[in-house]
Structures are given as C-alpha cells and as structure tokens.
mmCIF file of C-alpha atoms and ligand atoms in Angstrom:
data_model
loop_
_atom_site.group_PDB
_atom_site.id
_atom_site.type_symbol
_atom_site.label_atom_id
_atom_site.label_comp_id
_atom_site.label_asym_id
_atom_site.label_seq_id
_atom_site.Cartn_x
_atom_site.Cartn_y
_atom_site.Cartn_z
ATOM 1 C CA UNK A 23 50.221 3.494 -67.370
ATOM 2 C CA UNK A 24 46.907 5.257 -67.896
ATOM 3 C CA UNK A 25 45.509 8.039 -65.749
ATOM 4 C CA UNK A 26 42.456 5.872 -64.957
ATOM 5 C CA UNK A 27 44.756 3.243 -63.476
ATOM 6 C CA UNK A 28 46.443 5.836 -61.298
ATOM 7 C CA UNK A 29 43.169 7.361 -60.115
ATOM 8 C CA UNK A 30 42.207 4.065 -58.528
ATOM 9 C CA UNK A 31 45.200 4.370 -56.187
ATOM 10 C CA UNK A 32 44.923 8.036 -55.270
ATOM 11 C CA UNK A 33 42.414 7.534 -52.490
ATOM 12 C CA UNK A 34 45.093 5.512 -50.701
ATOM 13 C CA UNK A 35 47.456 8.485 -50.511
ATOM 14 C CA UNK A 36 46.025 10.891 -47.956
ATOM 15 C CA UNK A 37 49.420 12.552 -47.359
ATOM 16 C CA UNK A 38 52.894 12.916 -48.839
ATOM 17 C CA UNK A 39 54.333 10.009 -46.842
ATOM 18 C CA UNK A 40 51.805 7.563 -48.220
ATOM 19 C CA UNK A 41 53.148 8.099 -51.740
ATOM 20 C CA UNK A 42 56.001 5.766 -50.832
ATOM 21 C CA UNK A 43 53.519 2.882 -50.556
ATOM 22 C CA UNK A 44 52.285 3.278 -54.136
ATOM 23 C CA UNK A 45 53.630 0.924 -56.797
ATOM 24 C CA UNK A 46 56.631 2.330 -58.665
ATOM 25 C CA UNK A 47 54.891 2.728 -62.091
ATOM 26 C CA UNK A 48 52.184 4.813 -60.437
ATOM 27 C CA UNK A 49 54.727 7.003 -58.656
ATOM 28 C CA UNK A 50 56.500 7.581 -61.993
ATOM 29 C CA UNK A 51 53.217 8.485 -63.668
ATOM 30 C CA UNK A 52 52.325 10.885 -60.836
ATOM 31 C CA UNK A 53 55.706 12.584 -61.155
ATOM 32 C CA UNK A 54 55.061 13.461 -64.794
ATOM 33 C CA UNK A 55 51.265 13.840 -65.175
ATOM 34 C CA UNK A 56 49.799 17.193 -64.119
ATOM 35 C CA UNK A 57 46.240 15.914 -64.377
ATOM 36 C CA UNK A 58 46.868 13.116 -61.873
ATOM 37 C CA UNK A 59 48.792 15.469 -59.599
ATOM 38 C CA UNK A 60 45.812 17.818 -59.536
ATOM 39 C CA UNK A 61 43.515 14.902 -58.782
ATOM 40 C CA UNK A 62 45.786 13.817 -55.954
ATOM 41 C CA UNK A 63 45.688 17.323 -54.466
ATOM 42 C CA UNK A 64 41.894 17.161 -54.642
ATOM 43 C CA UNK A 65 41.849 13.772 -52.836
ATOM 44 C CA UNK A 66 44.136 15.094 -50.118
ATOM 45 C CA UNK A 67 41.981 18.167 -49.565
ATOM 46 C CA UNK A 68 38.866 15.989 -49.251
ATOM 47 C CA UNK A 69 40.734 13.723 -46.845
ATOM 48 C CA UNK A 70 41.771 16.693 -44.674
ATOM 49 C CA UNK A 71 38.219 17.986 -44.591
ATOM 50 C CA UNK A 72 36.910 14.572 -43.615
ATOM 51 C CA UNK A 73 39.524 14.356 -40.862
ATOM 52 C CA UNK A 74 38.362 17.686 -39.471
ATOM 53 C CA UNK A 75 34.812 16.343 -39.233
ATOM 54 C CA UNK A 76 35.959 13.673 -36.771
ATOM 55 C CA UNK A 77 36.008 16.190 -33.928
ATOM 56 C CA UNK A 78 32.592 17.655 -34.615
ATOM 57 C CA UNK A 79 29.710 16.259 -32.625
ATOM 58 C CA UNK A 80 26.242 16.764 -33.958
ATOM 59 C CA UNK A 81 23.345 16.147 -31.612
ATOM 60 C CA UNK A 82 20.307 14.880 -33.441
ATOM 61 C CA UNK A 83 16.903 16.375 -32.936
ATOM 62 C CA UNK A 84 14.976 14.640 -30.161
ATOM 63 C CA UNK A 85 12.202 13.673 -32.592
ATOM 64 C CA UNK A 86 14.628 12.070 -35.061
ATOM 65 C CA UNK A 87 14.412 8.539 -33.663
ATOM 66 C CA UNK A 88 10.632 8.644 -33.562
ATOM 67 C CA UNK A 89 10.495 9.998 -37.106
ATOM 68 C CA UNK A 90 12.773 7.224 -38.374
ATOM 69 C CA UNK A 91 10.815 4.533 -36.581
ATOM 70 C CA UNK A 92 7.565 5.962 -37.903
ATOM 71 C CA UNK A 93 8.928 5.871 -41.431
ATOM 72 C CA UNK A 94 10.188 2.268 -41.301
ATOM 73 C CA UNK A 95 7.286 0.669 -39.447
ATOM 74 C CA UNK A 96 4.871 -1.021 -41.781
ATOM 75 C CA UNK A 97 1.380 0.367 -41.656
ATOM 76 C CA UNK A 98 -0.732 -1.582 -39.224
ATOM 77 C CA UNK A 99 -3.660 -3.492 -40.624
ATOM 78 C CA UNK A 100 -6.399 -4.975 -38.504
ATOM 79 C CA UNK A 101 -7.970 -8.121 -39.810
ATOM 80 C CA UNK A 102 -11.425 -8.828 -38.522
ATOM 81 C CA UNK A 103 -12.271 -12.498 -38.525
ATOM 82 C CA UNK A 104 -15.842 -13.516 -38.928
ATOM 83 C CA UNK A 105 -17.243 -15.069 -35.754
ATOM 84 C CA UNK A 106 -17.488 -18.547 -37.277
ATOM 85 C CA UNK A 107 -13.806 -18.507 -38.297
ATOM 86 C CA UNK A 108 -12.778 -17.137 -34.918
ATOM 87 C CA UNK A 109 -14.621 -19.982 -33.233
ATOM 88 C CA UNK A 110 -12.902 -22.496 -35.556
ATOM 89 C CA UNK A 111 -9.468 -21.040 -34.750
ATOM 90 C CA UNK A 112 -10.130 -21.124 -31.007
ATOM 91 C CA UNK A 113 -11.366 -24.698 -31.143
ATOM 92 C CA UNK A 114 -8.369 -25.688 -33.296
ATOM 93 C CA UNK A 115 -5.966 -24.128 -30.804
ATOM 94 C CA UNK A 116 -7.768 -25.866 -27.915
ATOM 95 C CA UNK A 117 -7.556 -29.214 -29.734
ATOM 96 C CA UNK A 118 -3.837 -28.741 -30.407
ATOM 97 C CA UNK A 119 -3.192 -27.833 -26.769
ATOM 98 C CA UNK A 120 -5.135 -30.895 -25.596
ATOM 99 C CA UNK A 121 -3.214 -33.168 -27.957
ATOM 100 C CA UNK A 122 0.071 -31.700 -26.763
ATOM 101 C CA UNK A 123 -0.846 -32.263 -23.124
ATOM 102 C CA UNK A 124 -1.919 -35.845 -23.853
ATOM 103 C CA UNK A 125 1.364 -36.487 -25.670
ATOM 104 C CA UNK A 126 3.300 -35.128 -22.714
ATOM 105 C CA UNK A 127 1.403 -37.387 -20.299
ATOM 106 C CA UNK A 128 2.085 -40.457 -22.466
ATOM 107 C CA UNK A 129 5.764 -39.533 -22.718
ATOM 108 C CA UNK A 130 6.092 -39.028 -18.963
ATOM 109 C CA UNK A 131 4.336 -42.311 -18.225
ATOM 110 C CA UNK A 132 6.591 -44.181 -20.683
ATOM 111 C CA UNK A 133 9.695 -42.608 -19.177
ATOM 112 C CA UNK A 134 8.587 -43.418 -15.640
ATOM 113 C CA UNK A 135 7.775 -47.032 -16.531
ATOM 114 C CA UNK A 136 11.208 -47.351 -18.202
ATOM 115 C CA UNK A 137 12.807 -45.936 -15.070
ATOM 116 C CA UNK A 138 10.988 -48.482 -12.915
ATOM 117 C CA UNK A 139 12.166 -51.339 -15.159
ATOM 118 C CA UNK A 140 15.771 -50.161 -14.927
ATOM 119 C CA UNK A 141 15.557 -49.712 -11.174
ATOM 120 C CA UNK A 142 13.770 -52.983 -10.501
HETATM 121 ZN ZN1 ZN B 227 47.764 10.818 -65.299
#
C-alpha cells in the first residue's frame, strides 16, 4: 500500500469513528505511517474548520447582484438597418402574416366543410 493510495481515502474520514469504514489495508497503513497520520490530522482540522463555517451567515453587499449581472451581460450592440432593408423586412413580415392568415382561413373552411359532410 502506497501513501498516495491512502491519501485518496483520507477525505472520507472526518473523525475517529469514520476510520472504521476504511478498507483494512488502509487502516493498517495508517497505523504504521506517520506521514499519512499527519495528513489525516490535517484533513480533520480542515473538516472541523469547514463545519464551523456552517453557522456563519454572511450578508452580501447590496450592489453585489447588480455587479454580477453587469459583468455577465453581453455588451449591447445596436444595429442600424438602412431604410431600404428595413422596408424589405417589414414587407416580408407583412407577407408572412398574410400567408399565415390565408392558410388559417383555408384550414378552417376545410374543417367546417368536413364537419358538415359528417353531420349531413
Ligand atoms: Zn503513508
């Protein structure tokens, strides 16, 4: 068993009781290796300090949300269309809306004629 193998398991042992859940070869290595024991003590101290942070509440600055949103929003760019293109877009949109309305009228008339055939 190498120390590197043991180090991978040390984060899972936040206290003395959790040592029992480690595989037996790792427990044997920990019992004899001072380097791994020191590393385990370090992990446990970090774990205790992290546990103590659970009770601390930090209120963010009121401008924090605005600052974050300002930093993630893409910069706005305004695209000016030339008048001839703008007119072409508007006429294209009007033509598409007209075609859609005509399609809806045809569909409704077909459905209503089908309904009359079924009823009559
Ligand atoms: Zn070791």
